[in-house]
Amino acid sequence: MSQSYVFKPDNVQLVLGANDSNLSYLEMLMASDISVRGTSISVSEDVPLFIPFMKRLEKAAEERGVLKESEIFMEFQLLSEPETLQQDSENPAIVAAGRTIYPRSRAEKELFSVLPSSDVVFSVGPAGTGKTFVAVIWALSEVLSGRKGKLLLTRPVVEAGESLGFLPGDLKQKLGPYLNPLYDAAEYVLTPHQIKRMEENGTLEIAPLAYMRGRSVNNAVMILDEAQNATRSQIKMFLTRLGENCQAIVTGDPSQTDLSSRQESGLEEAVSILSGIKGVSVVRFSHSDTVRSRIVREIVRAYSIREEE
């Protein structure tokens, strides 16, 4: 028994993508052939989730524009988990540079909810869950709205037998490879020219973690990314840079530290010590929160199972 859903005229292409590029992915999720005629989309057999799924995708497309595979997958995952759906009537959102970003998983929804009211936020979990992306978009929204004066991005530089000082170029060029994920997130809402202008006027600053010592940072959002590669003393040093009207966001995956066997990551210890303090929030992501793509989710899940054995 076939089923059909009719989109509003402007929405069908937002859901299906250019040249119906999302169609085969939808067929895989529905485990059924799908046909499209005009604004009508039909499934060849009875699939209970089909109509509610199309409704969710249409709503998501109206809010976000053309949907990516990862966004389709997260809508499918949310629909497939009734307990999540019941809590999903009103999603928080972040607005930066005219773009509205919505949570794509349960953990992201929790992260969106705690960011406005927390002085320190730990966002920990596996790769591909959107930890760094959300942190950067939130920080940009704070700076561009005038609520904060600066976005400070930092990562620990884990050296592979070579000191950072011997690498060619100025500080920005030395740090470029380490900070590319942060720039990738910023470019979701800003052009490269706008990012460069923020760097020139001081509203965007990049710094290796070691250069933070001795500073007091005010009126800013500080992001420490890849914090699993920071030692206990480095994380303590970073967090004690907090000044007036300042927020710190710490992201990392405790299972992927690149520190040598002689050094101990300070991320989990910091979460354990500080999680009970008022103003400190901890959001834990799992493989089920992976938003990068379906295959990344399966890779993370497979490694997680192996590590538990």
CSV table of N, CA, C and O in Angstrom, one decimal, residues 70-122:
chain,number,residue,atom,x,y,z
A,70,SER,N,23.3,14.8,6.8
A,70,SER,CA,23.4,14.7,8.3
A,70,SER,C,22.1,15.3,9.0
A,70,SER,O,21.7,14.8,10.0
A,71,GLU,N,21.6,16.4,8.4
A,71,GLU,CA,20.3,17.0,9.0
A,71,GLU,C,19.1,16.0,8.8
A,71,GLU,O,18.3,15.9,9.7
A,72,ILE,N,19.1,15.4,7.6
A,72,ILE,CA,18.0,14.4,7.4
A,72,ILE,C,18.1,13.3,8.4
A,72,ILE,O,17.1,12.8,8.9
A,73,PHE,N,19.3,12.8,8.6
A,73,PHE,CA,19.5,11.7,9.5
A,73,PHE,C,19.2,12.0,10.9
A,73,PHE,O,18.5,11.2,11.6
A,74,MET,N,19.5,13.2,11.3
A,74,MET,CA,19.2,13.6,12.7
A,74,MET,C,17.7,13.7,12.9
A,74,MET,O,17.1,13.3,13.9
A,75,GLU,N,16.9,14.2,11.9
A,75,GLU,CA,15.5,14.3,12.0
A,75,GLU,C,14.9,12.9,12.0
A,75,GLU,O,13.9,12.6,12.8
A,76,PHE,N,15.5,12.0,11.3
A,76,PHE,CA,15.0,10.6,11.3
A,76,PHE,C,15.3,10.0,12.7
A,76,PHE,O,14.4,9.2,13.2
A,77,GLN,N,16.4,10.2,13.2
A,77,GLN,CA,16.8,9.7,14.5
A,77,GLN,C,15.8,10.2,15.6
A,77,GLN,O,15.4,9.5,16.5
A,78,LEU,N,15.6,11.5,15.6
A,78,LEU,CA,14.7,12.1,16.6
A,78,LEU,C,13.3,11.5,16.5
A,78,LEU,O,12.6,11.3,17.5
A,79,LEU,N,12.8,11.3,15.3
A,79,LEU,CA,11.5,10.8,15.0
A,79,LEU,C,11.4,9.3,15.5
A,79,LEU,O,10.4,8.8,16.0
A,80,SER,N,12.5,8.6,15.4
A,80,SER,CA,12.6,7.2,15.7
A,80,SER,C,12.6,7.0,17.2
A,80,SER,O,12.5,5.8,17.7
A,81,GLU,N,12.9,8.0,18.0
A,81,GLU,CA,13.0,7.9,19.5
A,81,GLU,C,11.9,8.7,20.1
A,81,GLU,O,11.9,9.9,20.3
A,82,PRO,N,10.8,8.0,20.5
A,82,PRO,CA,9.6,8.7,21.1
A,82,PRO,C,9.9,9.6,22.2
A,82,PRO,O,9.3,10.7,22.4
A,83,GLU,N,10.8,9.1,23.1
A,83,GLU,CA,11.1,10.0,24.3
A,83,GLU,C,11.7,11.3,23.9
A,83,GLU,O,11.5,12.3,24.6
A,84,THR,N,12.5,11.3,22.9
A,84,THR,CA,13.1,12.5,22.4
A,84,THR,C,12.0,13.4,21.7
A,84,THR,O,11.9,14.6,21.9
A,85,LEU,N,11.1,12.8,21.0
A,85,LEU,CA,10.1,13.5,20.2
A,85,LEU,C,9.2,14.3,21.2
A,85,LEU,O,8.8,15.4,21.0
A,86,GLN,N,8.9,13.7,22.4
A,86,GLN,CA,8.0,14.3,23.3
A,86,GLN,C,8.6,15.6,23.9
A,86,GLN,O,7.9,16.5,24.3
A,87,GLN,N,10.0,15.6,24.0
A,87,GLN,CA,10.7,16.8,24.5
A,87,GLN,C,11.0,17.8,23.4
A,87,GLN,O,11.7,18.8,23.7
A,88,ASP,N,10.6,17.5,22.2
A,88,ASP,CA,11.2,18.3,21.1
A,88,ASP,C,10.2,19.3,20.5
A,88,ASP,O,10.3,19.8,19.4
A,89,SER,N,9.2,19.7,21.3
A,89,SER,CA,8.1,20.6,20.8
A,89,SER,C,8.7,22.0,20.5
A,89,SER,O,8.3,22.7,19.6
A,90,GLU,N,9.7,22.4,21.4
A,90,GLU,CA,10.3,23.7,21.2
A,90,GLU,C,11.8,23.6,21.3
A,90,GLU,O,12.3,23.3,22.3
A,91,ASN,N,12.4,23.7,20.1
A,91,ASN,CA,13.9,23.7,20.1
A,91,ASN,C,14.5,25.0,20.4
A,91,ASN,O,14.0,26.0,19.8
A,92,PRO,N,15.5,25.1,21.2
A,92,PRO,CA,16.3,26.4,21.3
A,92,PRO,C,17.0,26.6,20.0
A,92,PRO,O,17.1,25.7,19.2
A,93,ALA,N,17.5,27.8,19.8
A,93,ALA,CA,18.2,28.2,18.6
A,93,ALA,C,19.2,29.2,18.9
A,93,ALA,O,19.2,29.9,19.9
A,94,ILE,N,20.2,29.3,18.0
A,94,ILE,CA,21.3,30.3,18.1
A,94,ILE,C,21.2,31.1,16.8
A,94,ILE,O,21.2,30.5,15.7
A,95,VAL,N,21.2,32.4,16.9
A,95,VAL,CA,21.2,33.3,15.7
A,95,VAL,C,22.5,34.0,15.6
A,95,VAL,O,22.9,34.7,16.6
A,96,ALA,N,23.2,33.8,14.5
A,96,ALA,CA,24.5,34.5,14.3
A,96,ALA,C,24.6,35.0,12.9
A,96,ALA,O,24.4,34.2,12.0
A,97,ALA,N,24.9,36.2,12.7
A,97,ALA,CA,25.1,36.8,11.4
A,97,ALA,C,23.9,36.5,10.5
A,97,ALA,O,24.0,36.3,9.3
A,98,GLY,N,22.7,36.6,11.0
A,98,GLY,CA,21.5,36.4,10.3
A,98,GLY,C,21.1,34.9,10.0
A,98,GLY,O,20.1,34.7,9.4
A,99,ARG,N,21.9,34.0,10.5
A,99,ARG,CA,21.6,32.6,10.3
A,99,ARG,C,21.1,32.0,11.6
A,99,ARG,O,21.7,32.3,12.6
A,100,THR,N,20.1,31.1,11.5
A,100,THR,CA,19.6,30.5,12.7
A,100,THR,C,20.0,29.0,12.7
A,100,THR,O,19.8,28.3,11.7
A,101,ILE,N,20.6,28.6,13.8
A,101,ILE,CA,21.1,27.3,14.0
A,101,ILE,C,20.3,26.5,15.0
A,101,ILE,O,20.0,27.1,16.1
A,102,TYR,N,19.8,25.3,14.6
A,102,TYR,CA,19.0,24.6,15.5
A,102,TYR,C,19.7,23.3,16.0
A,102,TYR,O,20.6,22.8,15.2
A,103,PRO,N,19.4,22.8,17.2
A,103,PRO,CA,20.1,21.5,17.6
A,103,PRO,C,19.7,20.4,16.7
A,103,PRO,O,18.6,20.2,16.3
A,104,ARG,N,20.7,19.5,16.5
A,104,ARG,CA,20.4,18.3,15.6
A,104,ARG,C,20.5,17.0,16.4
A,104,ARG,O,20.5,15.9,15.8
A,105,SER,N,20.6,17.0,17.7
A,105,SER,CA,20.6,15.8,18.5
A,105,SER,C,20.2,16.2,19.9
A,105,SER,O,20.1,17.4,20.3
A,106,ARG,N,19.9,15.2,20.7
A,106,ARG,CA,19.5,15.4,22.1
A,106,ARG,C,20.6,16.2,22.9
A,106,ARG,O,20.3,17.1,23.7
A,107,ALA,N,21.9,15.8,22.7
A,107,ALA,CA,22.9,16.4,23.5
A,107,ALA,C,23.1,17.9,23.0
A,107,ALA,O,23.4,18.8,23.8
A,108,GLU,N,23.0,18.1,21.7
A,108,GLU,CA,23.1,19.5,21.2
A,108,GLU,C,22.0,20.3,21.8
A,108,GLU,O,22.2,21.5,22.1
A,109,LYS,N,20.8,19.8,21.9
A,109,LYS,CA,19.7,20.5,22.5
A,109,LYS,C,20.0,20.9,23.9
A,109,LYS,O,19.7,22.0,24.3
A,110,GLU,N,20.6,20.0,24.7
A,110,GLU,CA,21.0,20.3,26.0
A,110,GLU,C,22.1,21.4,26.0
A,110,GLU,O,22.0,22.3,26.9
A,111,LEU,N,23.0,21.3,25.1
A,111,LEU,CA,24.1,22.3,25.0
A,111,LEU,C,23.5,23.7,24.7
A,111,LEU,O,23.9,24.7,25.3
A,112,PHE,N,22.6,23.7,23.8
A,112,PHE,CA,22.0,25.0,23.4
A,112,PHE,C,21.3,25.6,24.7
A,112,PHE,O,21.3,26.8,24.9
A,113,SER,N,20.7,24.7,25.5
A,113,SER,CA,20.0,25.2,26.7
A,113,SER,C,20.8,25.8,27.8
A,113,SER,O,20.4,26.7,28.5
A,114,VAL,N,22.0,25.2,28.0
A,114,VAL,CA,22.9,25.6,29.1
A,114,VAL,C,23.8,26.8,28.7
A,114,VAL,O,24.3,27.5,29.6
A,115,LEU,N,24.1,27.0,27.5
A,115,LEU,CA,25.0,28.0,27.1
A,115,LEU,C,24.7,29.4,27.6
A,115,LEU,O,25.5,30.1,28.1
A,116,PRO,N,23.4,29.8,27.5
A,116,PRO,CA,23.1,31.2,27.9
A,116,PRO,C,23.2,31.5,29.4
A,116,PRO,O,23.4,32.6,29.8
A,117,SER,N,23.2,30.4,30.2
A,117,SER,CA,23.2,30.6,31.7
A,117,SER,C,24.4,30.1,32.4
A,117,SER,O,24.5,30.1,33.6
A,118,SER,N,25.4,29.7,31.7
A,118,SER,CA,26.6,29.0,32.3
A,118,SER,C,27.9,29.9,32.1
A,118,SER,O,28.1,30.4,31.0
A,119,ASP,N,28.7,30.0,33.1
A,119,ASP,CA,30.0,30.7,33.0
A,119,ASP,C,31.0,29.7,32.4
A,119,ASP,O,31.9,30.2,31.7
A,120,VAL,N,30.9,28.5,32.7
A,120,VAL,CA,31.9,27.5,32.1
A,120,VAL,C,31.0,26.3,31.6
A,120,VAL,O,30.2,25.8,32.3
A,121,VAL,N,31.3,25.9,30.4
A,121,VAL,CA,30.6,24.7,29.8
A,121,VAL,C,31.6,23.7,29.3
A,121,VAL,O,32.5,24.1,28.5
A,122,PHE,N,31.5,22.5,29.8
A,122,PHE,CA,32.3,21.4,29.2
A,122,PHE,C,31.4,20.6,28.3
A,122,PHE,O,30.3,20.2,28.6
